[in-house]
């Protein structure tokens, strides 16, 4: 990863140059830069539903104020897990303290 010398933003690789999309600064890439680069382009970042059926409710952690979509109760236990790419936010898993309904919430 390369950062702009002018504004500090992350730079992008374009035709052998590092290009800052924030301020337009450009600089030549070094020979070893390509060896250090990785990309998530084309990778499947959605692993699908997560099965929480075998997790003991007592392991799901602290409670928070959130409305249950099933019964309307305003308290649920929650747990946060990194299930997508590392550069994306964590997914929040909730379990209603009243009816035990389980759901998840992602930032979009």
GROMACS .gro file of C-alpha atoms in nm:
model
  108
    1UNK     CA    1   0.000   0.000   0.000
    2UNK     CA    2   0.131   0.343  -0.087
    3UNK     CA    3   0.026   0.678   0.059
    4UNK     CA    4   0.034   1.020  -0.107
    5UNK     CA    5   0.333   1.240  -0.020
    6UNK     CA    6   0.115   1.550  -0.062
    7UNK     CA    7  -0.212   1.475   0.124
    8UNK     CA    8  -0.161   1.135   0.291
    9UNK     CA    9  -0.447   0.959   0.110
   10UNK     CA   10  -0.412   0.603  -0.015
   11UNK     CA   11  -0.274   0.594  -0.369
   12UNK     CA   12  -0.392   0.366  -0.649
   13UNK     CA   13  -0.191   0.181  -0.913
   14UNK     CA   14  -0.255   0.298  -1.270
   15UNK     CA   15  -0.030   0.215  -1.567
   16UNK     CA   16   0.295   0.193  -1.370
   17UNK     CA   17   0.220   0.504  -1.163
   18UNK     CA   18   0.094   0.565  -0.811
   19UNK     CA   19  -0.201   0.806  -0.850
   20UNK     CA   20  -0.373   0.992  -0.566
   21UNK     CA   21  -0.745   1.020  -0.639
   22UNK     CA   22  -0.783   1.290  -0.375
   23UNK     CA   23  -0.531   1.552  -0.489
   24UNK     CA   24  -0.407   1.415  -0.824
   25UNK     CA   25  -0.043   1.368  -0.717
   26UNK     CA   26   0.140   1.103  -0.923
   27UNK     CA   27   0.469   0.923  -0.880
   28UNK     CA   28   0.648   0.638  -1.055
   29UNK     CA   29   0.617   0.289  -0.905
   30UNK     CA   30   0.938   0.117  -0.798
   31UNK     CA   31   1.041  -0.224  -0.933
   32UNK     CA   32   0.960  -0.403  -0.607
   33UNK     CA   33   0.618  -0.237  -0.561
   34UNK     CA   34   0.438  -0.497  -0.776
   35UNK     CA   35   0.575  -0.779  -0.560
   36UNK     CA   36   0.422  -0.621  -0.248
   37UNK     CA   37   0.079  -0.550  -0.400
   38UNK     CA   38  -0.227  -0.765  -0.329
   39UNK     CA   39  -0.583  -0.721  -0.447
   40UNK     CA   40  -0.925  -0.841  -0.340
   41UNK     CA   41  -1.064  -0.790  -0.690
   42UNK     CA   42  -1.259  -1.096  -0.800
   43UNK     CA   43  -1.260  -1.254  -0.454
   44UNK     CA   44  -1.587  -1.375  -0.305
   45UNK     CA   45  -1.626  -1.165   0.012
   46UNK     CA   46  -1.974  -1.290   0.108
   47UNK     CA   47  -1.944  -1.623   0.284
   48UNK     CA   48  -2.323  -1.653   0.315
   49UNK     CA   49  -2.529  -1.715   0.627
   50UNK     CA   50  -2.353  -1.794   0.951
   51UNK     CA   51  -2.498  -2.085   1.149
   52UNK     CA   52  -2.534  -1.978   1.512
   53UNK     CA   53  -2.763  -2.268   1.610
   54UNK     CA   54  -2.496  -2.455   1.809
   55UNK     CA   55  -2.370  -2.151   2.002
   56UNK     CA   56  -2.473  -2.146   2.367
   57UNK     CA   57  -2.670  -1.827   2.439
   58UNK     CA   58  -2.455  -1.753   2.744
   59UNK     CA   59  -2.154  -1.720   2.510
   60UNK     CA   60  -2.315  -1.444   2.306
   61UNK     CA   61  -2.208  -1.164   2.537
   62UNK     CA   62  -2.342  -0.836   2.674
   63UNK     CA   63  -2.682  -0.677   2.611
   64UNK     CA   64  -2.779  -0.362   2.427
   65UNK     CA   65  -3.092  -0.164   2.345
   66UNK     CA   66  -3.221  -0.281   2.007
   67UNK     CA   67  -3.573  -0.375   1.895
   68UNK     CA   68  -3.635  -0.742   1.820
   69UNK     CA   69  -3.797  -0.782   1.475
   70UNK     CA   70  -4.006  -1.076   1.608
   71UNK     CA   71  -4.152  -0.965   1.942
   72UNK     CA   72  -4.055  -0.596   1.971
   73UNK     CA   73  -3.856  -0.645   2.293
   74UNK     CA   74  -3.596  -0.367   2.337
   75UNK     CA   75  -3.303  -0.575   2.479
   76UNK     CA   76  -3.078  -0.826   2.307
   77UNK     CA   77  -2.745  -0.992   2.368
   78UNK     CA   78  -2.491  -0.912   2.099
   79UNK     CA   79  -2.162  -1.033   1.959
   80UNK     CA   80  -1.947  -0.878   1.687
   81UNK     CA   81  -1.749  -1.091   1.441
   82UNK     CA   82  -1.528  -1.017   1.142
   83UNK     CA   83  -1.681  -1.247   0.880
   84UNK     CA   84  -1.613  -1.044   0.565
   85UNK     CA   85  -1.296  -0.894   0.422
   86UNK     CA   86  -1.067  -0.727   0.675
   87UNK     CA   87  -1.129  -0.383   0.523
   88UNK     CA   88  -1.504  -0.411   0.589
   89UNK     CA   89  -1.684  -0.354   0.917
   90UNK     CA   90  -1.772  -0.629   1.162
   91UNK     CA   91  -2.111  -0.800   1.158
   92UNK     CA   92  -2.327  -0.768   1.470
   93UNK     CA   93  -2.520  -1.078   1.585
   94UNK     CA   94  -2.817  -1.027   1.819
   95UNK     CA   95  -3.024  -1.264   2.034
   96UNK     CA   96  -3.345  -1.130   2.185
   97UNK     CA   97  -3.347  -1.160   2.565
   98UNK     CA   98  -3.724  -1.226   2.559
   99UNK     CA   99  -3.803  -1.465   2.269
  100UNK     CA  100  -3.447  -1.583   2.182
  101UNK     CA  101  -3.492  -1.476   1.816
  102UNK     CA  102  -3.152  -1.441   1.644
  103UNK     CA  103  -3.063  -1.194   1.369
  104UNK     CA  104  -2.762  -1.017   1.227
  105UNK     CA  105  -2.693  -0.662   1.122
  106UNK     CA  106  -2.435  -0.543   0.866
  107UNK     CA  107  -2.321  -0.191   0.781
  108UNK     CA  108  -2.394  -0.121   0.417
   0.00000   0.00000   0.00000
